[in-house]
PDB file of C-alpha atoms and ligand atoms in Angstrom:
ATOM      1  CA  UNK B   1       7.365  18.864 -16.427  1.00 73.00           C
ATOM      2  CA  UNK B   2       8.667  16.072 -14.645  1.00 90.00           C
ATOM      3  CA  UNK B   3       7.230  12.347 -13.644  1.00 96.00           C
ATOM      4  CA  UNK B   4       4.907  12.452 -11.116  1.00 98.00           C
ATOM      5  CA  UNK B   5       6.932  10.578  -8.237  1.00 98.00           C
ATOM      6  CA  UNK B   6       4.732   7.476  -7.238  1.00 98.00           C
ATOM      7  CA  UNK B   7       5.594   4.959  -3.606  1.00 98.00           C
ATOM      8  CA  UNK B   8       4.382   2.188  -3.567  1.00 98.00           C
ATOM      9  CA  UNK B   9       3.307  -0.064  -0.856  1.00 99.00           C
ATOM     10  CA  UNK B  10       2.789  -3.282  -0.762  1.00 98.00           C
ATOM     11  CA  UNK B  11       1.358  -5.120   3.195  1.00 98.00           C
ATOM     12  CA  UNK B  12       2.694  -8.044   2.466  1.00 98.00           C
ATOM     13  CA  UNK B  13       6.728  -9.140   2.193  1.00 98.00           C
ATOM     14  CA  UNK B  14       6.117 -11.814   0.455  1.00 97.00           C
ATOM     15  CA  UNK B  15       8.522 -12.067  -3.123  1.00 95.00           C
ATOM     16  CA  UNK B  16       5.594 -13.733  -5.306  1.00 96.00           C
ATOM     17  CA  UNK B  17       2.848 -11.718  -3.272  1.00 98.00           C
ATOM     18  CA  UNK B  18      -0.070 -11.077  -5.246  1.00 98.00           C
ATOM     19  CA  UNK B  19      -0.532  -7.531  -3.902  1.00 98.00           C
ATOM     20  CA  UNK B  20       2.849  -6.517  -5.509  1.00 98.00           C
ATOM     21  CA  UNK B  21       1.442  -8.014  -8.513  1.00 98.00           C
ATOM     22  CA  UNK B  22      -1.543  -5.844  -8.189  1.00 98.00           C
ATOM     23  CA  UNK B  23       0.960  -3.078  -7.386  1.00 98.00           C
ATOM     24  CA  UNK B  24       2.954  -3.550 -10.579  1.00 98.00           C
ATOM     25  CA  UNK B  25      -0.545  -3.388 -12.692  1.00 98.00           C
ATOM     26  CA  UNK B  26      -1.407   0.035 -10.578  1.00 98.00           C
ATOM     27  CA  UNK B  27       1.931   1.174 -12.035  1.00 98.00           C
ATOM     28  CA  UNK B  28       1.137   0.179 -15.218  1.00 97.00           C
ATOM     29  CA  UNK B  29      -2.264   1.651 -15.377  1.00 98.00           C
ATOM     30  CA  UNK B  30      -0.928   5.154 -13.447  1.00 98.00           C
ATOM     31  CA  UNK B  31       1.313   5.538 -16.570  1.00 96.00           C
ATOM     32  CA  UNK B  32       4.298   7.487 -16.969  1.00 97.00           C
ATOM     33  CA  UNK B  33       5.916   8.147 -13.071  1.00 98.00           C
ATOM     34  CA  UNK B  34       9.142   7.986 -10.910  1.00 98.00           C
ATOM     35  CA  UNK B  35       8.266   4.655  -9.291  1.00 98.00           C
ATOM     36  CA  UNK B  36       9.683   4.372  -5.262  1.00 98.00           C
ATOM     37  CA  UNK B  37       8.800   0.380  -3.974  1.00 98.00           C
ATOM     38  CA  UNK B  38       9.115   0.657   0.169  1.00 98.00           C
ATOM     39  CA  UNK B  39       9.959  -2.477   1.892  1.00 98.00           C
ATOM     40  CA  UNK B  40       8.721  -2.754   5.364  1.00 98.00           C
ATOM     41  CA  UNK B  41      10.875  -4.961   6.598  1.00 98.00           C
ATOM     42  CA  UNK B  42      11.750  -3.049   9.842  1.00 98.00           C
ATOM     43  CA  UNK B  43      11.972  -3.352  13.196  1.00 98.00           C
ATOM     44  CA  UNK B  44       9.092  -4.029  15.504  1.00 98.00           C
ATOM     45  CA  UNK B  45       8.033  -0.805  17.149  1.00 98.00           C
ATOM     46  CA  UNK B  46       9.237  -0.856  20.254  1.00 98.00           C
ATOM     47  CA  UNK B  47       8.847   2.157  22.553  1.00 98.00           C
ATOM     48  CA  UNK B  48      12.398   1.573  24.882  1.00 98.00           C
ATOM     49  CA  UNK B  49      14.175   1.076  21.151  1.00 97.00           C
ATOM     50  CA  UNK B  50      12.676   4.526  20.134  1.00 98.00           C
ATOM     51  CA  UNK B  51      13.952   5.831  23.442  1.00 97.00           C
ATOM     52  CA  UNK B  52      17.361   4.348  23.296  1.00 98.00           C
ATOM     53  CA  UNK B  53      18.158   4.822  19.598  1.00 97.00           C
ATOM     54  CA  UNK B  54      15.867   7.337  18.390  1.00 96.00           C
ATOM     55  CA  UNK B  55      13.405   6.167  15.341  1.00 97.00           C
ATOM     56  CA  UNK B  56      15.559   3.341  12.783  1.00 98.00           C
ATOM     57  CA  UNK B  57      16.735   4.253   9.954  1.00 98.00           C
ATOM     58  CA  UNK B  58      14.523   2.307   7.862  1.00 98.00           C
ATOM     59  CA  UNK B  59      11.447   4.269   9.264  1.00 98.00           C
ATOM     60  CA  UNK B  60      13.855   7.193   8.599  1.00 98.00           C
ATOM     61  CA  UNK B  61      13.619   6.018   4.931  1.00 98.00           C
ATOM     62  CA  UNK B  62      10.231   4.929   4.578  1.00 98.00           C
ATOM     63  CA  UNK B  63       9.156   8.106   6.146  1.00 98.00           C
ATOM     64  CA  UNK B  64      10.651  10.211   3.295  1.00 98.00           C
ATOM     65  CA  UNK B  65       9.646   8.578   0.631  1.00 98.00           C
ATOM     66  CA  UNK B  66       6.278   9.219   1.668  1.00 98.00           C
ATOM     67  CA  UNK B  67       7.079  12.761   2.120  1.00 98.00           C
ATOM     68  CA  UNK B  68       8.973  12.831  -1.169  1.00 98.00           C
ATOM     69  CA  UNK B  69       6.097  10.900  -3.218  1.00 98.00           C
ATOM     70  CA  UNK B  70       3.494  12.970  -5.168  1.00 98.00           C
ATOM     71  CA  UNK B  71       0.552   9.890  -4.777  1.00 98.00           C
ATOM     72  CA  UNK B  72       0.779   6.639  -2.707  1.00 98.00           C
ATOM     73  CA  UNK B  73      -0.763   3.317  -3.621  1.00 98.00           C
ATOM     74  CA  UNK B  74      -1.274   0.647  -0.878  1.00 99.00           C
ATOM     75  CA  UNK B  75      -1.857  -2.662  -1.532  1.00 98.00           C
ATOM     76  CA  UNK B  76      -2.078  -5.345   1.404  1.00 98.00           C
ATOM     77  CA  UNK B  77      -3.144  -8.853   2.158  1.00 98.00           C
ATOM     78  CA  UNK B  78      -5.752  -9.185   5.264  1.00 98.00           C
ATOM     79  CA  UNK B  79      -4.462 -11.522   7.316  1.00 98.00           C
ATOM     80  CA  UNK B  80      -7.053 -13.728   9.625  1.00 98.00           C
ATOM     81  CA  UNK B  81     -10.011 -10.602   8.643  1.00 98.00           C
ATOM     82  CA  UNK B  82      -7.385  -7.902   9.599  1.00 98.00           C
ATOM     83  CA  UNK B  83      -4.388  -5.616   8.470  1.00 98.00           C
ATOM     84  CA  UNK B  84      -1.103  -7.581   8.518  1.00 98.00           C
ATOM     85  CA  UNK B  85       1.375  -6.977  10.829  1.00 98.00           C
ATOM     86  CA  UNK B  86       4.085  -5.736   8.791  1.00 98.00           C
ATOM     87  CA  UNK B  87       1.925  -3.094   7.484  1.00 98.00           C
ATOM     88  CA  UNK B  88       0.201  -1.997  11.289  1.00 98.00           C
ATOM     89  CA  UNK B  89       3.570  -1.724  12.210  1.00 98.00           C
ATOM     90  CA  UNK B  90       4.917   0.604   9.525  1.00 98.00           C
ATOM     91  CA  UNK B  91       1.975   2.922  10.217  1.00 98.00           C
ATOM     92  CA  UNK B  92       2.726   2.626  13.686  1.00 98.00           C
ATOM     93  CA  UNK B  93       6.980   3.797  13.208  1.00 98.00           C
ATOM     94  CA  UNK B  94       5.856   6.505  10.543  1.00 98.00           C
ATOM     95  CA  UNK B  95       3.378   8.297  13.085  1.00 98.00           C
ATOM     96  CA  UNK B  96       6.342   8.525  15.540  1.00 98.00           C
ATOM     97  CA  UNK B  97       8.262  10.584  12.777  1.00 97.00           C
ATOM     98  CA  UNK B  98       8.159  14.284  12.804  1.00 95.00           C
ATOM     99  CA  UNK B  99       6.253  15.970   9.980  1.00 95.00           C
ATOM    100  CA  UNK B 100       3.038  13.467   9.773  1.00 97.00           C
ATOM    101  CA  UNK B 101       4.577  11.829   6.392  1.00 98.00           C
ATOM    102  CA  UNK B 102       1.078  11.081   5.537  1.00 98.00           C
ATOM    103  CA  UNK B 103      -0.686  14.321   5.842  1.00 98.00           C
ATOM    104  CA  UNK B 104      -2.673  15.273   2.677  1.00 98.00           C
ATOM    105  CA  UNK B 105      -0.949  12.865   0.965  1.00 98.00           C
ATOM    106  CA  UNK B 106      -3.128  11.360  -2.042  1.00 98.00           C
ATOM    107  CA  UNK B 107      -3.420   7.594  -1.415  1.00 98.00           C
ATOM    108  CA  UNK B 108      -4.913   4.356  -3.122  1.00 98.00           C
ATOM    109  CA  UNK B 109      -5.396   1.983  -1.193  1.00 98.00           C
ATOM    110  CA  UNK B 110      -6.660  -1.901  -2.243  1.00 98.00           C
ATOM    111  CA  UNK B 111      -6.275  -5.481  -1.608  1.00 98.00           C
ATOM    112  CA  UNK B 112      -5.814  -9.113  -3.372  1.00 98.00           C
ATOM    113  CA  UNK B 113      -6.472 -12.243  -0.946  1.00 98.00           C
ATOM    114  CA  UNK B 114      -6.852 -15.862  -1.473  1.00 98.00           C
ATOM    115  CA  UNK B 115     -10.546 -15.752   0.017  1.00 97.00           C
ATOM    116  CA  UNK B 116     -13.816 -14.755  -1.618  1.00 96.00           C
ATOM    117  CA  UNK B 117     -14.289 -11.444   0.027  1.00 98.00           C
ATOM    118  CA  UNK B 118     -10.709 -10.552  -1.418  1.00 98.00           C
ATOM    119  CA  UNK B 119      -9.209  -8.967   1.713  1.00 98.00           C
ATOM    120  CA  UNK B 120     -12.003  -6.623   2.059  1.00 98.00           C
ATOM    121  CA  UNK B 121     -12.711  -6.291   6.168  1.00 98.00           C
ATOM    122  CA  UNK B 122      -8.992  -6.310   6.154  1.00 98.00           C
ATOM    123  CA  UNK B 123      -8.670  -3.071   4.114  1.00 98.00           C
ATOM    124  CA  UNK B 124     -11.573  -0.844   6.039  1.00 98.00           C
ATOM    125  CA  UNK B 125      -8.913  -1.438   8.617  1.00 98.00           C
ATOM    126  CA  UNK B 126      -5.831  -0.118   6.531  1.00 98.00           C
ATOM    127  CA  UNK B 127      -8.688   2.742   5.735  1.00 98.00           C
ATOM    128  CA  UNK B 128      -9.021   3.099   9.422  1.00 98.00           C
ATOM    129  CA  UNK B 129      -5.626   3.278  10.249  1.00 98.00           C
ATOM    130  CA  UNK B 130      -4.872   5.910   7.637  1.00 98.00           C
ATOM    131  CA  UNK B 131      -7.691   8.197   9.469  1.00 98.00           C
ATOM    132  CA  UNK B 132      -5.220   9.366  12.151  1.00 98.00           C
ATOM    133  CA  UNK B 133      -2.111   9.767   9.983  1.00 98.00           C
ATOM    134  CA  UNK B 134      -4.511  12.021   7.908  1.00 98.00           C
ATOM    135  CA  UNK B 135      -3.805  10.393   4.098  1.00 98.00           C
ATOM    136  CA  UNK B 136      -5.945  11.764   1.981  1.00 98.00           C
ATOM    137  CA  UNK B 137      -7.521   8.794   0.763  1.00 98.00           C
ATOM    138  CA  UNK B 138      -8.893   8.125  -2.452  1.00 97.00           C
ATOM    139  CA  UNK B 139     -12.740   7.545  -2.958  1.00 94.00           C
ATOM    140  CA  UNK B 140     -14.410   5.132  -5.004  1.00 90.00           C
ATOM    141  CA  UNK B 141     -15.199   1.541  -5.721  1.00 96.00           C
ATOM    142  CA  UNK B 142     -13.312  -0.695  -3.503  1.00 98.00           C
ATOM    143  CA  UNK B 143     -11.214  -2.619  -5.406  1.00 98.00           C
ATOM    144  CA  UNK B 144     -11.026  -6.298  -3.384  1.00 98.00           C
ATOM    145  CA  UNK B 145      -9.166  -8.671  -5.573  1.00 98.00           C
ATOM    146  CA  UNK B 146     -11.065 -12.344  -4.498  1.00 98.00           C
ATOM    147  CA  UNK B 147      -9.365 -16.083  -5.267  1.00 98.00           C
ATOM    148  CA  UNK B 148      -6.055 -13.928  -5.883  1.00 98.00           C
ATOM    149  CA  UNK B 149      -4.501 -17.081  -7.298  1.00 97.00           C
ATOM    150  CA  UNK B 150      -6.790 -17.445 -10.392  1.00 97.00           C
ATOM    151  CA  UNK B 151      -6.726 -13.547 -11.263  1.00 97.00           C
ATOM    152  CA  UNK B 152      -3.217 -13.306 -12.283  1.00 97.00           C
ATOM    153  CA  UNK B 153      -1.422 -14.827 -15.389  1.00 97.00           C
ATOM    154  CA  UNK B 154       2.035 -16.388 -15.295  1.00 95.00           C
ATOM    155  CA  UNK B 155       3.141 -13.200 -16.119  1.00 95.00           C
ATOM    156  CA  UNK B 156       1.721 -11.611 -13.067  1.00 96.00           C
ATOM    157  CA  UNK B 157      -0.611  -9.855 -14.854  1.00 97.00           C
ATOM    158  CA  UNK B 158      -4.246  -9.094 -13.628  1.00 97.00           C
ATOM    159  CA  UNK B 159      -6.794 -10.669 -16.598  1.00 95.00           C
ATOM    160  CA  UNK B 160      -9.887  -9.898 -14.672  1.00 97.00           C
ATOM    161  CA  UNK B 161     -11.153  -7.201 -16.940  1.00 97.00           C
ATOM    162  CA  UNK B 162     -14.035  -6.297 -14.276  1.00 97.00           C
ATOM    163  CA  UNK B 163     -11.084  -5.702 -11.408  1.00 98.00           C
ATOM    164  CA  UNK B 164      -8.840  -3.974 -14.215  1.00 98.00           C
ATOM    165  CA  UNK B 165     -11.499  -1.258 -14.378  1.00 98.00           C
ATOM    166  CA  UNK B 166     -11.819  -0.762 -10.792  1.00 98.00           C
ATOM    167  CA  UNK B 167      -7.992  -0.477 -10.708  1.00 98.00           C
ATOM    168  CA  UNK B 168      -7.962   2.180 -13.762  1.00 98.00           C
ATOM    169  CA  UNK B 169     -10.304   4.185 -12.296  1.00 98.00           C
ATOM    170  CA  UNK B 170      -8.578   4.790  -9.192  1.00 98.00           C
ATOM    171  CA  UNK B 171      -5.141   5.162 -11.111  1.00 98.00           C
ATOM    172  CA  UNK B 172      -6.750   7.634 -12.899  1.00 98.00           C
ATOM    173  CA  UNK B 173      -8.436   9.597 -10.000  1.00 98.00           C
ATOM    174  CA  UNK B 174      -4.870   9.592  -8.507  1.00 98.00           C
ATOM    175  CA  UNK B 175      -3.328  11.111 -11.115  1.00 97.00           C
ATOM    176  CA  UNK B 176      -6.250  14.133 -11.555  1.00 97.00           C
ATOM    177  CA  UNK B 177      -5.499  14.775  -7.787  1.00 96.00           C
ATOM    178  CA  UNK B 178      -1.626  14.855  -7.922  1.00 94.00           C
TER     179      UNK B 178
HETATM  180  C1  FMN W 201      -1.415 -15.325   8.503  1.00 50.38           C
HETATM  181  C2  FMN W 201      -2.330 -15.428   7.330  1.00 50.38           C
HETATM  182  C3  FMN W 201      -3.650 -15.065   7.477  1.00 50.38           C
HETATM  183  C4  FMN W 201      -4.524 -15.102   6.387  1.00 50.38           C
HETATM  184  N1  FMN W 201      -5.806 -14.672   6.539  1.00 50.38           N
HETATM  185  C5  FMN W 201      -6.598 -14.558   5.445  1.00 50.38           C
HETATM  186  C6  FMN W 201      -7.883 -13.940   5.525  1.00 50.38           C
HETATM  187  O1  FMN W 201      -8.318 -13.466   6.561  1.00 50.38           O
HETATM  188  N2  FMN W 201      -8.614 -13.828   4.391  1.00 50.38           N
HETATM  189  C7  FMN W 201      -8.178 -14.329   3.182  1.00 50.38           C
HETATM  190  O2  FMN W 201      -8.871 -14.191   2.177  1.00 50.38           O
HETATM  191  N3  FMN W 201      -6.979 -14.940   3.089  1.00 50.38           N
HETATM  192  C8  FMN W 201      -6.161 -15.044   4.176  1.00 50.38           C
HETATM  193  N4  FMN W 201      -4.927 -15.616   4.076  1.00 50.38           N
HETATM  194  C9  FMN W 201      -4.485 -16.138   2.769  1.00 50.38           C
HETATM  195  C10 FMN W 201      -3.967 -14.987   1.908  1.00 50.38           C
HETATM  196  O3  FMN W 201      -5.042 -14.436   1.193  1.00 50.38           O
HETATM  197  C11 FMN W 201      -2.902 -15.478   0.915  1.00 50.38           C
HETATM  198  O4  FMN W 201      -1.825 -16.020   1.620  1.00 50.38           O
HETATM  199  C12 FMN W 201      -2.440 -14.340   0.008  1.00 50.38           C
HETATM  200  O5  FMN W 201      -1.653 -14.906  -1.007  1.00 50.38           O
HETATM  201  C13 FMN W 201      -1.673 -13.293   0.779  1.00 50.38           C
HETATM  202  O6  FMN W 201      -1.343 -12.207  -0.033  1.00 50.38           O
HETATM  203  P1  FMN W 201       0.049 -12.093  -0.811  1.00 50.38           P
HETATM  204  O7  FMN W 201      -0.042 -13.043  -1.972  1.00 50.38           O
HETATM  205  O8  FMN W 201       0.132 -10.687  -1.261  1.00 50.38           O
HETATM  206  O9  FMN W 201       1.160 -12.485   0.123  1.00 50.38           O
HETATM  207  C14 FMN W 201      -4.048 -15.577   5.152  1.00 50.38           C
HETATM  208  C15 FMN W 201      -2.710 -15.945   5.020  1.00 50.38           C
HETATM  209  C16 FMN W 201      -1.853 -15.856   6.081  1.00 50.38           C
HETATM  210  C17 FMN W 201      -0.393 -16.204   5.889  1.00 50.38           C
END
């Protein structure tokens, strides 16, 4: 049987973000899978660009590797209590593609923040989002990762053994529903 074909998300673009490190623990906890990293680094939506040019090819890209992927893990930033913008407005190009990329599609979603709350009313708003474009989201414990800075090693490695739980769980229920 072959790998299980895992995309994975990250909200923030940042190249020493500490949601791709959380990302690159999900991936280690998922286990064994084809491993797609989207970069949302696209244009701002932009309804006379649609009109003009049709949708980017970026979103073009993004869009089917969402399609393509067997299980999607998000993992964002909130940014001033709220999703970022890079992410809003990837959600916002992929519901203008045909097909609803998103539809039924298993998804993780979570969140590492400098803050206490660890990006928590940010994410009920990526969960929000994700209502319309009809994920299938994954239930369970939120996993929130707080004071992002002192969670991860200089390896980039989560130590928190409480949020390594959390995050094993959910890898876990991904994988039963793929
Ligand atoms: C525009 C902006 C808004 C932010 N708002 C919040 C916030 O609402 N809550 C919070 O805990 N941290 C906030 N922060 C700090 C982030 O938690 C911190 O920059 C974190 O490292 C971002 O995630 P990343 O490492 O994946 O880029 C904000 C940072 C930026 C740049």
């Amino acid at each position: 049987m072959s790998n299980p074909k895992l995309l994975l998300i990250s909200g923030s673009l940042r190249r020493g973000s500490f949601n791709r490190m959380l990302l690159a623990e999900a991936e280690q906890a998922f286990g064994e899978a084809d491993v797609t990293r989207a970069d949302l680094k696209l244009p701002l939506y932009d309804g006379d660009l649609e009109e003009a040019e049709g949708v980017p090819s970026t979103v073009q890209t993004l869009a089917q590797q969402i399609k393509n992927a067997d299980g999607v893990v998000i993992s964002s930033p909130e940014y001033n209590k709220g999703i970022t913008g890079v992410l809003k407005n990837a959600f916002d190009w992929v519901s203008r593609v045909e097909g609803m990329p998103f539809k039924g599609k298993p998804t993780v979603v979570m969140s590492a923040n400098a803050g206490r709350t660890g990006g928590e009313t940010g994410q009920f708003m990526v969960l929000s989002c994700l209502v319309p474009l009809q994920a299938q989201v994954i239930a369970g414990p939120m996993l929130c990762v707080a004071s992002a800075g002192n969670e991860f090693d200089g390896d980039g490695r989560l130590t928190n053994d409480r949020y390594l739980k959390v995050l094993r769980g959910k890898m876990e229920a991904l994988r039963a529903e793929i």
